[in-house]
């Protein structure tokens, strides 16, 4: 009997990860290009807070799916790792902004 792999169809976590990464990178580049203009921070800090909240909700959602769908753990685990990959990148951006 042949086993059919049915991947986990949830795509919102990847879209959220890519979207927050792109917007964060654009805001970071604007801050660097503007030589540390504080107006960019007025936009960036509320976005960062919102992104943290939304990403935390998505993480909790994925962990719930990871627990309840053991047959899809590999796919869900990869999505969790991709979601968490934004943390070191954004921490690096934060360190650069705080040192300037």
PDB file of C-alpha atoms in Angstrom:
ATOM      1  CA  UNK A   1       0.000   0.000   0.000  1.00  0.00           C
ATOM      2  CA  UNK A   2       1.345   3.408  -0.964  1.00  0.00           C
ATOM      3  CA  UNK A   3       1.403   6.184   1.620  1.00  0.00           C
ATOM      4  CA  UNK A   4       0.201   9.540   0.332  1.00  0.00           C
ATOM      5  CA  UNK A   5       1.763  12.610   1.905  1.00  0.00           C
ATOM      6  CA  UNK A   6      -0.912  15.225   2.484  1.00  0.00           C
ATOM      7  CA  UNK A   7       0.912  18.454   3.445  1.00  0.00           C
ATOM      8  CA  UNK A   8      -0.500  20.869   5.991  1.00  0.00           C
ATOM      9  CA  UNK A   9      -2.281  23.541   3.910  1.00  0.00           C
ATOM     10  CA  UNK A  10      -1.930  26.523   6.257  1.00  0.00           C
ATOM     11  CA  UNK A  11      -0.144  29.374   4.401  1.00  0.00           C
ATOM     12  CA  UNK A  12      -0.881  32.405   6.558  1.00  0.00           C
ATOM     13  CA  UNK A  13       2.130  31.879   8.822  1.00  0.00           C
ATOM     14  CA  UNK A  14       4.571  32.051   5.891  1.00  0.00           C
ATOM     15  CA  UNK A  15       2.813  35.132   4.504  1.00  0.00           C
ATOM     16  CA  UNK A  16       2.914  36.776   7.933  1.00  0.00           C
ATOM     17  CA  UNK A  17       6.603  35.973   8.373  1.00  0.00           C
ATOM     18  CA  UNK A  18       7.585  37.288   4.944  1.00  0.00           C
ATOM     19  CA  UNK A  19       5.353  40.346   5.303  1.00  0.00           C
ATOM     20  CA  UNK A  20       6.701  41.393   8.690  1.00  0.00           C
ATOM     21  CA  UNK A  21      10.261  40.784   7.512  1.00  0.00           C
ATOM     22  CA  UNK A  22       9.814  42.947   4.398  1.00  0.00           C
ATOM     23  CA  UNK A  23       8.077  45.795   6.242  1.00  0.00           C
ATOM     24  CA  UNK A  24      10.652  45.701   9.065  1.00  0.00           C
ATOM     25  CA  UNK A  25      13.505  45.755   6.571  1.00  0.00           C
ATOM     26  CA  UNK A  26      11.971  48.714   4.708  1.00  0.00           C
ATOM     27  CA  UNK A  27      11.530  50.635   7.968  1.00  0.00           C
ATOM     28  CA  UNK A  28      15.094  49.783   9.000  1.00  0.00           C
ATOM     29  CA  UNK A  29      16.457  50.962   5.640  1.00  0.00           C
ATOM     30  CA  UNK A  30      14.430  54.187   5.901  1.00  0.00           C
ATOM     31  CA  UNK A  31      15.896  54.814   9.336  1.00  0.00           C
ATOM     32  CA  UNK A  32      19.453  54.220   8.098  1.00  0.00           C
ATOM     33  CA  UNK A  33      18.963  56.298   4.928  1.00  0.00           C
ATOM     34  CA  UNK A  34      17.418  59.181   6.896  1.00  0.00           C
ATOM     35  CA  UNK A  35      20.459  59.275   9.214  1.00  0.00           C
ATOM     36  CA  UNK A  36      18.503  58.262  12.272  1.00  0.00           C
ATOM     37  CA  UNK A  37      15.456  60.479  11.800  1.00  0.00           C
ATOM     38  CA  UNK A  38      13.146  59.970  14.764  1.00  0.00           C
ATOM     39  CA  UNK A  39      10.041  60.257  12.554  1.00  0.00           C
ATOM     40  CA  UNK A  40      10.799  56.789  11.206  1.00  0.00           C
ATOM     41  CA  UNK A  41      10.800  55.478  14.777  1.00  0.00           C
ATOM     42  CA  UNK A  42       7.356  57.007  15.334  1.00  0.00           C
ATOM     43  CA  UNK A  43       6.097  54.641  12.630  1.00  0.00           C
ATOM     44  CA  UNK A  44       8.407  51.713  13.379  1.00  0.00           C
ATOM     45  CA  UNK A  45       7.751  51.210  17.108  1.00  0.00           C
ATOM     46  CA  UNK A  46       3.959  50.789  16.839  1.00  0.00           C
ATOM     47  CA  UNK A  47       4.498  48.468  13.878  1.00  0.00           C
ATOM     48  CA  UNK A  48       7.033  46.446  15.873  1.00  0.00           C
ATOM     49  CA  UNK A  49       4.652  46.132  18.810  1.00  0.00           C
ATOM     50  CA  UNK A  50       1.823  45.044  16.519  1.00  0.00           C
ATOM     51  CA  UNK A  51       4.089  42.579  14.722  1.00  0.00           C
ATOM     52  CA  UNK A  52       5.166  41.038  18.029  1.00  0.00           C
ATOM     53  CA  UNK A  53       1.550  40.575  19.090  1.00  0.00           C
ATOM     54  CA  UNK A  54       0.378  39.137  15.756  1.00  0.00           C
ATOM     55  CA  UNK A  55       3.400  36.829  15.470  1.00  0.00           C
ATOM     56  CA  UNK A  56       2.859  35.617  19.046  1.00  0.00           C
ATOM     57  CA  UNK A  57      -0.769  34.797  18.211  1.00  0.00           C
ATOM     58  CA  UNK A  58       0.362  32.902  15.101  1.00  0.00           C
ATOM     59  CA  UNK A  59       2.972  31.033  17.146  1.00  0.00           C
ATOM     60  CA  UNK A  60       0.320  29.954  19.654  1.00  0.00           C
ATOM     61  CA  UNK A  61      -1.944  28.887  16.777  1.00  0.00           C
ATOM     62  CA  UNK A  62       0.837  26.815  15.196  1.00  0.00           C
ATOM     63  CA  UNK A  63       1.730  25.221  18.520  1.00  0.00           C
ATOM     64  CA  UNK A  64      -1.916  24.248  18.979  1.00  0.00           C
ATOM     65  CA  UNK A  65      -1.918  22.677  15.512  1.00  0.00           C
ATOM     66  CA  UNK A  66       1.399  20.961  16.269  1.00  0.00           C
ATOM     67  CA  UNK A  67      -0.142  19.311  19.321  1.00  0.00           C
ATOM     68  CA  UNK A  68      -3.460  18.340  17.729  1.00  0.00           C
ATOM     69  CA  UNK A  69      -2.231  17.133  14.306  1.00  0.00           C
ATOM     70  CA  UNK A  70       0.637  14.683  14.924  1.00  0.00           C
ATOM     71  CA  UNK A  71       0.587  13.527  11.293  1.00  0.00           C
ATOM     72  CA  UNK A  72       1.522  17.058  10.156  1.00  0.00           C
ATOM     73  CA  UNK A  73       4.178  17.805  12.779  1.00  0.00           C
ATOM     74  CA  UNK A  74       7.034  18.011  10.275  1.00  0.00           C
ATOM     75  CA  UNK A  75       5.263  20.643   8.148  1.00  0.00           C
ATOM     76  CA  UNK A  76       4.003  22.595  11.147  1.00  0.00           C
ATOM     77  CA  UNK A  77       7.418  22.434  12.825  1.00  0.00           C
ATOM     78  CA  UNK A  78       9.024  23.954   9.718  1.00  0.00           C
ATOM     79  CA  UNK A  79       6.452  26.760   9.737  1.00  0.00           C
ATOM     80  CA  UNK A  80       7.211  27.419  13.409  1.00  0.00           C
ATOM     81  CA  UNK A  81      10.946  27.592  12.675  1.00  0.00           C
ATOM     82  CA  UNK A  82      10.367  29.961   9.765  1.00  0.00           C
ATOM     83  CA  UNK A  83       8.180  32.160  11.978  1.00  0.00           C
ATOM     84  CA  UNK A  84      10.840  32.195  14.709  1.00  0.00           C
ATOM     85  CA  UNK A  85      13.598  33.014  12.201  1.00  0.00           C
ATOM     86  CA  UNK A  86      12.498  36.663  12.256  1.00  0.00           C
ATOM     87  CA  UNK A  87      13.573  37.069  15.876  1.00  0.00           C
ATOM     88  CA  UNK A  88      17.385  37.145  15.381  1.00  0.00           C
ATOM     89  CA  UNK A  89      17.068  39.339  12.283  1.00  0.00           C
ATOM     90  CA  UNK A  90      14.893  41.897  14.044  1.00  0.00           C
ATOM     91  CA  UNK A  91      17.110  41.774  17.142  1.00  0.00           C
ATOM     92  CA  UNK A  92      20.064  42.628  14.875  1.00  0.00           C
ATOM     93  CA  UNK A  93      18.110  45.603  13.457  1.00  0.00           C
ATOM     94  CA  UNK A  94      17.266  46.700  17.010  1.00  0.00           C
ATOM     95  CA  UNK A  95      20.926  46.596  18.088  1.00  0.00           C
ATOM     96  CA  UNK A  96      21.977  48.716  15.127  1.00  0.00           C
ATOM     97  CA  UNK A  97      19.245  51.305  15.731  1.00  0.00           C
ATOM     98  CA  UNK A  98      20.051  51.553  19.455  1.00  0.00           C
ATOM     99  CA  UNK A  99      23.769  52.045  18.796  1.00  0.00           C
ATOM    100  CA  UNK A 100      23.231  54.877  16.333  1.00  0.00           C
TER     101      UNK A 100
END
